Short mmCIF file of C-alpha atoms and ligand atoms in Angstrom, two decimals:
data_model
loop_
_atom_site.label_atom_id
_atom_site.label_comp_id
_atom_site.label_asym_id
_atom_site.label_seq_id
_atom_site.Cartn_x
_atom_site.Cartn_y
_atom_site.Cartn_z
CA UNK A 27 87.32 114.75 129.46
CA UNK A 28 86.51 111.01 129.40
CA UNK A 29 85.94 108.57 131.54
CA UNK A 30 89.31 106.92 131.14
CA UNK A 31 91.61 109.68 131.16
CA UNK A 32 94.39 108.60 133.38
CA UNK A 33 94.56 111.18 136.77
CA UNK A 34 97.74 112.82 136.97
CA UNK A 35 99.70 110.49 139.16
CA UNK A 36 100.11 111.52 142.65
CA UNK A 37 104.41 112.37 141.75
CA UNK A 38 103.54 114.20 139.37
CA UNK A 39 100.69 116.39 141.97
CA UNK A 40 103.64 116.66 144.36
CA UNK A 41 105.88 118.41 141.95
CA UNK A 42 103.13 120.54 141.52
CA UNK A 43 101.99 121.37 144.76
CA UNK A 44 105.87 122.68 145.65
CA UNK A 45 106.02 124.26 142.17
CA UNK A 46 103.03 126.13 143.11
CA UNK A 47 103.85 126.73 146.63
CA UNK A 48 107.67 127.99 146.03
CA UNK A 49 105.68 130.41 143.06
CA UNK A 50 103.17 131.50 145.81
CA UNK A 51 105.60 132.23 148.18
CA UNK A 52 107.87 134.70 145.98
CA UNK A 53 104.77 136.45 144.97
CA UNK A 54 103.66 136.89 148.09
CA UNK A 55 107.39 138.06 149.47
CA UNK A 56 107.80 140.53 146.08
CA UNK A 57 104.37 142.06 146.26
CA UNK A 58 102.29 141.54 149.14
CA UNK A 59 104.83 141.85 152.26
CA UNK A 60 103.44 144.57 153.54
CA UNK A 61 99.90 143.45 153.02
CA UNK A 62 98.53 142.56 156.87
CA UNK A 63 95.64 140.56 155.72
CA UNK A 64 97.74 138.69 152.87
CA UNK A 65 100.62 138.16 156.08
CA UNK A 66 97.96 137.55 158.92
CA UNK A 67 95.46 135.54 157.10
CA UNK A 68 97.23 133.69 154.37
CA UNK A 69 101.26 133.20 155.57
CA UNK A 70 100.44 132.97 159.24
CA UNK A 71 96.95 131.79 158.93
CA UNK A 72 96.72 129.15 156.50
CA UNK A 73 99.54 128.60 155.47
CA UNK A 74 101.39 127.89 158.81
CA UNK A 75 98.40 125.60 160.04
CA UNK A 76 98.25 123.30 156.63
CA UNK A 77 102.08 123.13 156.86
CA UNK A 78 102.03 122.00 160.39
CA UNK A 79 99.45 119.88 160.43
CA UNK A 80 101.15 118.19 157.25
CA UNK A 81 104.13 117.75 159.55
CA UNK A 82 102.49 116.16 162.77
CA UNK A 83 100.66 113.88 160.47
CA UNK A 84 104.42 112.75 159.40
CA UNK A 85 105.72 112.69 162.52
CA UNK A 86 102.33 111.25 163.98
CA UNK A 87 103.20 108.41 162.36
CA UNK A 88 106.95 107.72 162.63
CA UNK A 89 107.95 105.42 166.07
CA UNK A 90 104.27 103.30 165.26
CA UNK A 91 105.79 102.42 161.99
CA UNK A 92 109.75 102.27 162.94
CA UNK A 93 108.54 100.09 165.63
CA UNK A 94 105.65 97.37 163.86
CA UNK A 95 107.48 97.50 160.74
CA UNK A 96 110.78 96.05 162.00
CA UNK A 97 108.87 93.56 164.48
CA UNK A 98 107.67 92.47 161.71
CA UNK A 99 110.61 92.42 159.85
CA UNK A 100 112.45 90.84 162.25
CA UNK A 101 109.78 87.83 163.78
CA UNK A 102 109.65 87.01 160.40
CA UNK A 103 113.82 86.00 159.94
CA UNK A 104 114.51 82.26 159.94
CA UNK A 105 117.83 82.53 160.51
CA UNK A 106 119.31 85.24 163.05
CA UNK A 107 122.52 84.92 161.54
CA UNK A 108 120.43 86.67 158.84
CA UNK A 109 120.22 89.97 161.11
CA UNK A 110 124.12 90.13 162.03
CA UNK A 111 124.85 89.99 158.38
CA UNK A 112 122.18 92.69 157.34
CA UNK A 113 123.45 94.89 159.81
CA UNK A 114 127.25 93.90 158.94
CA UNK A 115 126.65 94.95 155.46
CA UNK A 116 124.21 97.79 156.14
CA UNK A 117 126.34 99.60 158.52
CA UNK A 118 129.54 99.28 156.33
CA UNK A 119 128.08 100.81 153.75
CA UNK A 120 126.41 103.50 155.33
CA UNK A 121 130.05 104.15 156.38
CA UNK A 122 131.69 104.22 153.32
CA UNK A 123 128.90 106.47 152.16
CA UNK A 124 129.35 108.98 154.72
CA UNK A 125 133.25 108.76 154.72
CA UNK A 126 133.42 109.32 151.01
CA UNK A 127 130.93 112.10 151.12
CA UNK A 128 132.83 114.57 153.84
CA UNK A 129 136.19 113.51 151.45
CA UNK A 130 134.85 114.49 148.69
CA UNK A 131 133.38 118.00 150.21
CA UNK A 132 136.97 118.28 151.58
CA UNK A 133 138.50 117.95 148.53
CA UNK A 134 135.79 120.41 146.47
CA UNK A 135 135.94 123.03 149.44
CA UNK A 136 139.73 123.38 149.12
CA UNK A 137 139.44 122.87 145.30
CA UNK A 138 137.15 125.99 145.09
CA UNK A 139 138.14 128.00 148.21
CA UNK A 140 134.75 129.27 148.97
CA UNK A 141 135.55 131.14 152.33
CA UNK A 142 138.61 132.84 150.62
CA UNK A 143 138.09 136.79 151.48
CA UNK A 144 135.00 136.14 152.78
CA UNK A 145 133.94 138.97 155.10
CA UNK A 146 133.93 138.37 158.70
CA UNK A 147 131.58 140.89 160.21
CA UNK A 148 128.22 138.96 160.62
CA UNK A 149 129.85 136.88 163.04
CA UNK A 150 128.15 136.17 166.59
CA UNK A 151 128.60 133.71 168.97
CA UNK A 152 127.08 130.09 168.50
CA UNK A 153 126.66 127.82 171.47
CA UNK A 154 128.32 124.47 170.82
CA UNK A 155 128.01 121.07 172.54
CA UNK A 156 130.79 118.77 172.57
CA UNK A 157 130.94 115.35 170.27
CA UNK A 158 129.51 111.93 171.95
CA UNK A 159 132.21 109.16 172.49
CA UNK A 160 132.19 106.21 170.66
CA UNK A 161 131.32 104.70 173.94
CA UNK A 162 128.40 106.97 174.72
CA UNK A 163 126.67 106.47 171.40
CA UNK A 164 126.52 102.63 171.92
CA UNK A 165 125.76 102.79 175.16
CA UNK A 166 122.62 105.46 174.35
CA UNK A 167 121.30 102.96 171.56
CA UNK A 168 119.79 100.94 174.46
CA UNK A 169 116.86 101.90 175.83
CA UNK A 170 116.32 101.50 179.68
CA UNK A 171 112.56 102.34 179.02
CA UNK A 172 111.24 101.67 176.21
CA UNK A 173 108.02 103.43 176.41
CA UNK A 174 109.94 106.39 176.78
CA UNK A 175 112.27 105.55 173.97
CA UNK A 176 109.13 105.90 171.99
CA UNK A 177 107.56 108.97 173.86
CA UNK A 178 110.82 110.79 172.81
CA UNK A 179 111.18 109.63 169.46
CA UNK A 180 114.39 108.16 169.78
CA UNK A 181 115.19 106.05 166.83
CA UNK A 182 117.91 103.80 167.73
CA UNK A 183 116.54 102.85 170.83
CA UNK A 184 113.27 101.99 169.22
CA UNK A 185 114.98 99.96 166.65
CA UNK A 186 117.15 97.76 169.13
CA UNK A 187 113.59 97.17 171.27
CA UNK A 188 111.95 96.29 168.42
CA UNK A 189 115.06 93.69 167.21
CA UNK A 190 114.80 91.99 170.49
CA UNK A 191 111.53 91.67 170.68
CA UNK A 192 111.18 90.05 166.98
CA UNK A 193 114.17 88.24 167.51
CA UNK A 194 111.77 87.01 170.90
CA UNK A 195 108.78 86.36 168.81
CA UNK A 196 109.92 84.41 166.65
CA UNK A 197 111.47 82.27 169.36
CA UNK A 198 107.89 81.59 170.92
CA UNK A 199 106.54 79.03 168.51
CA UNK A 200 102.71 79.39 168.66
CA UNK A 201 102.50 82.03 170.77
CA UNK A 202 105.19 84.40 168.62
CA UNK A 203 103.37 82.68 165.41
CA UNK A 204 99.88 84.85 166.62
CA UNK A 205 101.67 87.29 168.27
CA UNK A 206 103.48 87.70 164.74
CA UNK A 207 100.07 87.79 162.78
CA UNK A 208 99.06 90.75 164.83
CA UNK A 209 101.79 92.83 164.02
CA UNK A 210 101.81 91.85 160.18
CA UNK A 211 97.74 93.02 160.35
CA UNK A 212 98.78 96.24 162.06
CA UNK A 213 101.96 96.86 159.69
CA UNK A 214 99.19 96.71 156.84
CA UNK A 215 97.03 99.29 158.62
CA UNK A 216 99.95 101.65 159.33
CA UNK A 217 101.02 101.31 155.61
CA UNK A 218 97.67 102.19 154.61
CA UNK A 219 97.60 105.22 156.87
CA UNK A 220 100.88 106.37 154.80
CA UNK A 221 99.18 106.03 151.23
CA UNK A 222 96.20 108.01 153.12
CA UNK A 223 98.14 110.47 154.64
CA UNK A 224 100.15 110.88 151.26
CA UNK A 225 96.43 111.87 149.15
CA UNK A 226 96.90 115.25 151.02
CA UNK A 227 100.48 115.41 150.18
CA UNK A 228 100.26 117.93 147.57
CA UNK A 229 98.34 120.62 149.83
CA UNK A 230 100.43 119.80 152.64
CA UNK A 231 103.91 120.21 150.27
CA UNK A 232 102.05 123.36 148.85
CA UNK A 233 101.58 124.81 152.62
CA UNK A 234 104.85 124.11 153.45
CA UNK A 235 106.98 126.32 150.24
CA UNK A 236 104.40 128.84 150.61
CA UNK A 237 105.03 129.98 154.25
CA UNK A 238 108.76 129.17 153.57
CA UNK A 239 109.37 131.21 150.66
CA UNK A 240 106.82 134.00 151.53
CA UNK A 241 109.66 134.44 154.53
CA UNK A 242 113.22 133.65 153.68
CA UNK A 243 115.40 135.72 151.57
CA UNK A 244 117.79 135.73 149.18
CA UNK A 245 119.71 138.30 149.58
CA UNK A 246 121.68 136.35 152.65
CA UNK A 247 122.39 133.70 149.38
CA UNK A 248 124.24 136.22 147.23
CA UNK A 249 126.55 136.81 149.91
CA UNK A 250 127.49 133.65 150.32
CA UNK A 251 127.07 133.14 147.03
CA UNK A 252 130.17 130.82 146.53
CA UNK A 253 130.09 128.74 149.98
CA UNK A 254 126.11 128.05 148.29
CA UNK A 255 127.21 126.77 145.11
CA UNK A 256 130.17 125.03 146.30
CA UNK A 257 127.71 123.35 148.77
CA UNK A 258 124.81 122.87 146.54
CA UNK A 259 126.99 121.07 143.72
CA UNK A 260 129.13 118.94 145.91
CA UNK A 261 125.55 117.35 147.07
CA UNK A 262 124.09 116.85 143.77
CA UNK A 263 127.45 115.42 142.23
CA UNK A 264 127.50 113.00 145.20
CA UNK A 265 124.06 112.31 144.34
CA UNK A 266 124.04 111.44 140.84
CA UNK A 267 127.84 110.12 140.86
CA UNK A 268 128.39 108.12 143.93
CA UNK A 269 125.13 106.81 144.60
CA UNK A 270 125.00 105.99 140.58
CA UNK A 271 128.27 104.07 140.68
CA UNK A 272 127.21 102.62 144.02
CA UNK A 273 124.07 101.42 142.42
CA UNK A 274 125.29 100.29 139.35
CA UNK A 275 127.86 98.17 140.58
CA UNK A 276 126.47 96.54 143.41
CA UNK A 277 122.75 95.95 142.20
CA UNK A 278 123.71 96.00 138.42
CA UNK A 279 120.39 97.60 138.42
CA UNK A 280 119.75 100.80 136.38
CA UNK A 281 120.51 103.83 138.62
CA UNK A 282 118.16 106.42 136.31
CA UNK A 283 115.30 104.09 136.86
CA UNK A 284 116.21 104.52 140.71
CA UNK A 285 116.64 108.12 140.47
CA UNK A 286 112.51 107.94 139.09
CA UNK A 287 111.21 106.22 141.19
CA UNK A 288 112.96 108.44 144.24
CA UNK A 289 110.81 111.42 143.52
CA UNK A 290 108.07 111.23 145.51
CA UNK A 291 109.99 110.73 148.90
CA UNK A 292 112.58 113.25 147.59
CA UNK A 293 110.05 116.11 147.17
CA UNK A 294 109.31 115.19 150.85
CA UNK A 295 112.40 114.92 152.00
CA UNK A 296 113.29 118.43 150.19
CA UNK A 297 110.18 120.27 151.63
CA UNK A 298 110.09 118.93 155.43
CA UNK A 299 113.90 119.55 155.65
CA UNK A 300 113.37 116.20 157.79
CA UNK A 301 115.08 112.96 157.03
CA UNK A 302 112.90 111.61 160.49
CA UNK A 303 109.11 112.89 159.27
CA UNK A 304 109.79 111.58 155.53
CA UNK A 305 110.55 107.95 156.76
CA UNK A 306 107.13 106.49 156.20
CA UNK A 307 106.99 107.86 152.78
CA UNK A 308 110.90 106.27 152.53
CA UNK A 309 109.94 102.78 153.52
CA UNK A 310 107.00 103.34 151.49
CA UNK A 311 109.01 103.78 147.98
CA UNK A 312 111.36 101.54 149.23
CA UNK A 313 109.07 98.34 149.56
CA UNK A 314 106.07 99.25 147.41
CA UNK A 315 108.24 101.30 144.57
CA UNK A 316 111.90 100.21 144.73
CA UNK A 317 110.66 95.86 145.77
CA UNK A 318 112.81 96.15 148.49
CA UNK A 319 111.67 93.51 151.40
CA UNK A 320 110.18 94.85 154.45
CA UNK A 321 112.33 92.34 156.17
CA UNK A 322 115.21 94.71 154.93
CA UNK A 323 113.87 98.04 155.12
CA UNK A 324 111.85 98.26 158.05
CA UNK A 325 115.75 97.93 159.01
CA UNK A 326 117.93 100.10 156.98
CA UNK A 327 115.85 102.95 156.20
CA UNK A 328 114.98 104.25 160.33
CA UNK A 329 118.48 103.14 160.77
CA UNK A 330 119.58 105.69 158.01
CA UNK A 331 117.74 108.10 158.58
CA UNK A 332 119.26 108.11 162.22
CA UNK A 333 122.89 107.21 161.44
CA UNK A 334 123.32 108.11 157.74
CA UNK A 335 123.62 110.98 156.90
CA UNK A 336 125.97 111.83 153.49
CA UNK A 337 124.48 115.46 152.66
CA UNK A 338 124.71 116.63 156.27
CA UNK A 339 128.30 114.93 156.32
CA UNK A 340 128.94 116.97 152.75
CA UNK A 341 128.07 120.04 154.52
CA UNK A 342 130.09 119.71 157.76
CA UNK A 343 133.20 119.23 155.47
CA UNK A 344 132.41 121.91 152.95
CA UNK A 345 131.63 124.18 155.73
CA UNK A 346 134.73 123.54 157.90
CA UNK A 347 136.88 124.56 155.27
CA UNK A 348 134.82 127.42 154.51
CA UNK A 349 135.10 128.61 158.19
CA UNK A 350 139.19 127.70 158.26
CA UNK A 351 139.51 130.09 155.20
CA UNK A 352 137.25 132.54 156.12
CA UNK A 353 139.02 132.64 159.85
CA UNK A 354 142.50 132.50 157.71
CA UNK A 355 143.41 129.17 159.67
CA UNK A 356 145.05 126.29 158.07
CA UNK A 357 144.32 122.51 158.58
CA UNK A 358 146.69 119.75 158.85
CA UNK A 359 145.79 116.34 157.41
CA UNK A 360 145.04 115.31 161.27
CA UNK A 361 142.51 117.52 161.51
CA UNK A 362 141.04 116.78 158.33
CA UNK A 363 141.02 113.27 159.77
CA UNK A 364 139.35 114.38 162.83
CA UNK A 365 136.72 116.51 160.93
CA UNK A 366 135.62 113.09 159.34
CA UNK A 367 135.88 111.23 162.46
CA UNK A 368 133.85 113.61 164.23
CA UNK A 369 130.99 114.28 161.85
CA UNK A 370 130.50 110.23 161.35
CA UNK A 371 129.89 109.64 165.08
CA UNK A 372 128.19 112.87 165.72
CA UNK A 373 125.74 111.70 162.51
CA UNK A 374 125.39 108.57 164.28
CA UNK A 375 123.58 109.83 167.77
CA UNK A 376 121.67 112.64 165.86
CA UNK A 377 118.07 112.38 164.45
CA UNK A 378 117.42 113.44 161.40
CA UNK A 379 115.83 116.93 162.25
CA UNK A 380 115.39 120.20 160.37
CA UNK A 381 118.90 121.78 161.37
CA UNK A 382 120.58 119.66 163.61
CA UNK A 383 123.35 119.59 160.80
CA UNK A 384 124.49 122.65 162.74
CA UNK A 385 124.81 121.87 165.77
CA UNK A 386 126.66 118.35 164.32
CA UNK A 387 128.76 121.09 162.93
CA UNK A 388 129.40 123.06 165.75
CA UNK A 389 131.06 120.06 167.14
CA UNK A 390 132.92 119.52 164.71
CA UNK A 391 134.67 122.94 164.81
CA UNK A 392 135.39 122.49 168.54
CA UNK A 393 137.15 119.26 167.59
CA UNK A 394 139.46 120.81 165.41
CA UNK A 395 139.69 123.97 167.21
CA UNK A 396 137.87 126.54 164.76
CA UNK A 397 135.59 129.37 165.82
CA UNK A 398 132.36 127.92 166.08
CA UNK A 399 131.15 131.62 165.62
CA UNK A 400 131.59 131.15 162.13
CA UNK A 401 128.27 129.46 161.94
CA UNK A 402 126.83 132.31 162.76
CA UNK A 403 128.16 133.28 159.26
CA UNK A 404 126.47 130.12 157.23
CA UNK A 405 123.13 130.16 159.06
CA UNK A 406 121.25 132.73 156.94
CA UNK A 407 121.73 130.39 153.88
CA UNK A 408 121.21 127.10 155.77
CA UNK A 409 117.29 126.35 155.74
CA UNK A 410 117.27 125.83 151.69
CA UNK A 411 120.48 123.99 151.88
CA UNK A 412 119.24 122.20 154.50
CA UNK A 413 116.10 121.05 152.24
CA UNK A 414 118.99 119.87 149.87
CA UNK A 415 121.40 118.06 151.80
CA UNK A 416 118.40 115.91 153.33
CA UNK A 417 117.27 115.11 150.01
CA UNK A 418 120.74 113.18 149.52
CA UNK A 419 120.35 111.80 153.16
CA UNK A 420 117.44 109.82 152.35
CA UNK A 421 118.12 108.81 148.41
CA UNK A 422 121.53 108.20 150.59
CA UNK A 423 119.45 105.65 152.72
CA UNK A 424 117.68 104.47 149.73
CA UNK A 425 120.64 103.42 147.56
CA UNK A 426 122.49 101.36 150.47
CA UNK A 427 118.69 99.75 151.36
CA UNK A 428 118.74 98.62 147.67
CA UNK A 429 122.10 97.15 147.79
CA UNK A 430 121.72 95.00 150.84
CA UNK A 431 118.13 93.86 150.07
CA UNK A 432 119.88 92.72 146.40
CA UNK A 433 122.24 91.14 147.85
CA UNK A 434 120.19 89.18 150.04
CA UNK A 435 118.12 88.02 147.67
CA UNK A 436 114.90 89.85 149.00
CA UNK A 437 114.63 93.11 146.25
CA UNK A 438 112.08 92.01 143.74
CA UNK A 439 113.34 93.57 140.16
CA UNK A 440 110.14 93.22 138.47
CA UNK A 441 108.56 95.91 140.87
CA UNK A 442 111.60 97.11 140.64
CA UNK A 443 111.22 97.66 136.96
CA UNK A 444 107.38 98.35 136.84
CA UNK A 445 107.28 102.16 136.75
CA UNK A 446 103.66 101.59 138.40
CA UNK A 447 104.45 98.88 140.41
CA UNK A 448 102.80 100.44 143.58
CA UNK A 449 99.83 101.65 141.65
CA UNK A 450 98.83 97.97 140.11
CA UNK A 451 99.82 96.38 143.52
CA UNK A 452 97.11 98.66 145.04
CA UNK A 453 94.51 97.83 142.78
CA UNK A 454 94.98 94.22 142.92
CA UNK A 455 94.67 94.72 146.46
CA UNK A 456 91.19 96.38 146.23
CA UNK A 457 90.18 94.12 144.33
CA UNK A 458 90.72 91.05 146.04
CA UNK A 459 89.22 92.74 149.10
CA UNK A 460 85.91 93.19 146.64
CA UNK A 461 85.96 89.50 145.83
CA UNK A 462 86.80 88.34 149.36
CA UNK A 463 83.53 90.54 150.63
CA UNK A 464 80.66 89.66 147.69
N1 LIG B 519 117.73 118.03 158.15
C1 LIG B 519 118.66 116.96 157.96
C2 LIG B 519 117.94 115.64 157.96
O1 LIG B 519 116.88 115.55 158.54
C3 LIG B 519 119.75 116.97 158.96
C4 LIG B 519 120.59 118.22 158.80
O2 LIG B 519 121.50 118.17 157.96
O3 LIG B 519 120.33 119.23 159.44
O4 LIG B 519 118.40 114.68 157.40
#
């Protein structure tokens, strides 16, 4: 090996690492199930602490960076009429997303009839919660306290603190000037803590498949073999042929290039099942690897991750259909209305969390009046479609970030372009810091 061999970028390790791990996993689950040491030691042991830990460190890190991120985002606007827009336009099209997502899993479900003779007997009861008014859901994005906004993680309380307070800072001439340099310092330091945290990212990617597919079957897939498949290809057709035509037209950029540079925050997305814990490494390909602004996503990608969410959407219409045929009940255009209705604003107040899609779901079914028992029927199948549908959530999130950062004049194409944009930005970095110090 020489000196100058290139290391295998950190992507490509990624891959690997949940390669490996989903390998791992079916070995252990095909040969060494009944092994207690293999089970105690290995899937419980080691396996369950790496993958934690991996996700606390994610988590660890989400409401410091939602928060100095879009302070600094937002101290930094000249113009405020700057922020209504961006959130005009971001909004909108996070709508449009979401509405043409459950239409076309609507219009696939009843194309392909997956629930069609489906047998009923593994139905139980499911507790359901009922859908938060339009009202409720604006009046919950303001925080009365926002340390506690933060303690709990909420998202779009965070965000509208952190608006008004930039909006604030930059109002306070010197004082908001320092005030802003101190955030812009610590939104370095958090950023760096990403790329740091994102070294271990292959272990912690490995951990995760391992333990996952050491435990979950398949059998409960080749039952539901058709509601999968229905499922699994509306998502990846709204994937490459919505988002593609969405980026195409409105950035004029090239969507495969997109699609690239996506991979790293999509293997995350796809192995934390968590929209929420993948956000730094999100805003991290969107600014370092995509040249979106910070100025525009520190905004639009916590704000998707909260309120957009096209795979989940793609399941709750794919899955209401499949419960209405499997239950032998037929839905009028009204409800069909009302199951896209419901699923927006239920999106909308939900965090992006491993398998809250269901319980969005179950609300959706008491809406229009279906058996929410019949998710009792979908759940077996739902973790590894829920690692898929959150992949689309966040490429979801990346593709409208693009769009509105383009249009504002604040995505930079030649980073954009760069396939190792992040890498050379990096070094320059070190390097500077070297000169700066001798
Ligand atoms: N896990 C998804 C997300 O975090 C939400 C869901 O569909 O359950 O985006």
């Amino acid at each position: 090996m020489t000196a100058t061999k290139k290391s295998m970028s950190l992507t490509k390790k990624v891959l690997l690492g949940m390669a490996i791990g989903i390998l791992t996993g079916f070995l252990i689950r095909s040969v060494f199930a009944d092994v207690a040491f293999i089970q105690d030691y290995i899937v419980n042991g080691l396996f369950h602490v790496g993958g934690k830990v991996f996700i606390a460190t994610l988590k660890m890190l989400v409401v410091p960076l939602i928060f100095v991120s879009l302070v600094c985002g937002t101290s930094n606007l000249k113009d405020m009429s700057t922020l209504g827009r961006l959130g005009g336009k971001t909004i909108s099209f996070y709508l449009a997303t979401t509405a043409i997502a459950i239409s076309f899993a609507i219009l696939m479900a009843n194309i392909f009839q997956p629930g069609v003779g489906v047998d009923l007997a593994q139905a139980t009861s499911f507790a359901s919660k009922e859908a938060p008014s339009l009202g409720d859901v604006i009046i919950n994005m303001f925080p009365t306290n926002p340390i506690s906004s933060m303690a709990e993680g909420n998202t779009l309380q965070i965000i509208v603190f952190a608006i008004l307070f930039g909006i604030a800072i930059s109002a306070s001439d010197k004082a908001g000037e320092r005030i802003s340099a101190v955030f812009y310092d610590l939104n370095e330091v958090i950023m760096k803590l990403v790329v740091m945290l994102m070294k271990v990212a292959p272990y912690g990617v490995f951990f995760l498949m391992a333990k996952l597919f050491s435990e979950i079957g398949l059998d409960a897939i080749f039952n539901l073999i058709n509601y999968f498949l229905v499922l699994s290809a509306t998502l990846v057709l709204h994937a490459l042929i919505t988002y593609s035509a969405f980026f195409k037209i409105f950035t004029g950029l090239s969507p495969v290039k997109f699609f690239k540079k996506m991979e790293t925050a999509i293997t995350f997305a796809f192995s934390t099942a968590s929209s929420n814990a993948t956000i730094p490494v999100t805003l991290e390909t969107a600014t370092k690897h995509l040249g979106v602004n910070n100025k525009v996503a520190s905004f639009t990608v916590p704000l998707g991750a909260t309120i957009n969410m096209d795979g989940t959407a793609i399941m709750q219409g794919v899955a209401t259909v499949f419960i209405a045929q499997a239950f032998n009940i037929d839905l009028s255009i009204a409800d069909y209305a009302a199951v896209i209705v419901t699923a927006t604003l239920a999106s909308v107040g939900t965090a992006g969390v491993p398998g809250v899609g269901l319980i969005m779901l179950a609300m959706v079914l008491n809406q229009v009046g279906l058996p929410v028992e019949g998710i009792a029927m979908i759940i077996g199948v739902d973790r590894l479609l829920d690692m898929i549908r959150t992949s689309v959530n966040i490429t979801g999130d990346c593709v409208v970030t693009c769009i509105v950062a383009k249009s504002e004049g604040e995505m930079d194409v030649d980073v954009f372009n760069n396939p190792n944009a992040a890498e050379e930005a990096e070094s320059l970095r070190l390097n500077k810091l070297r000169v700066e110090q001798s």
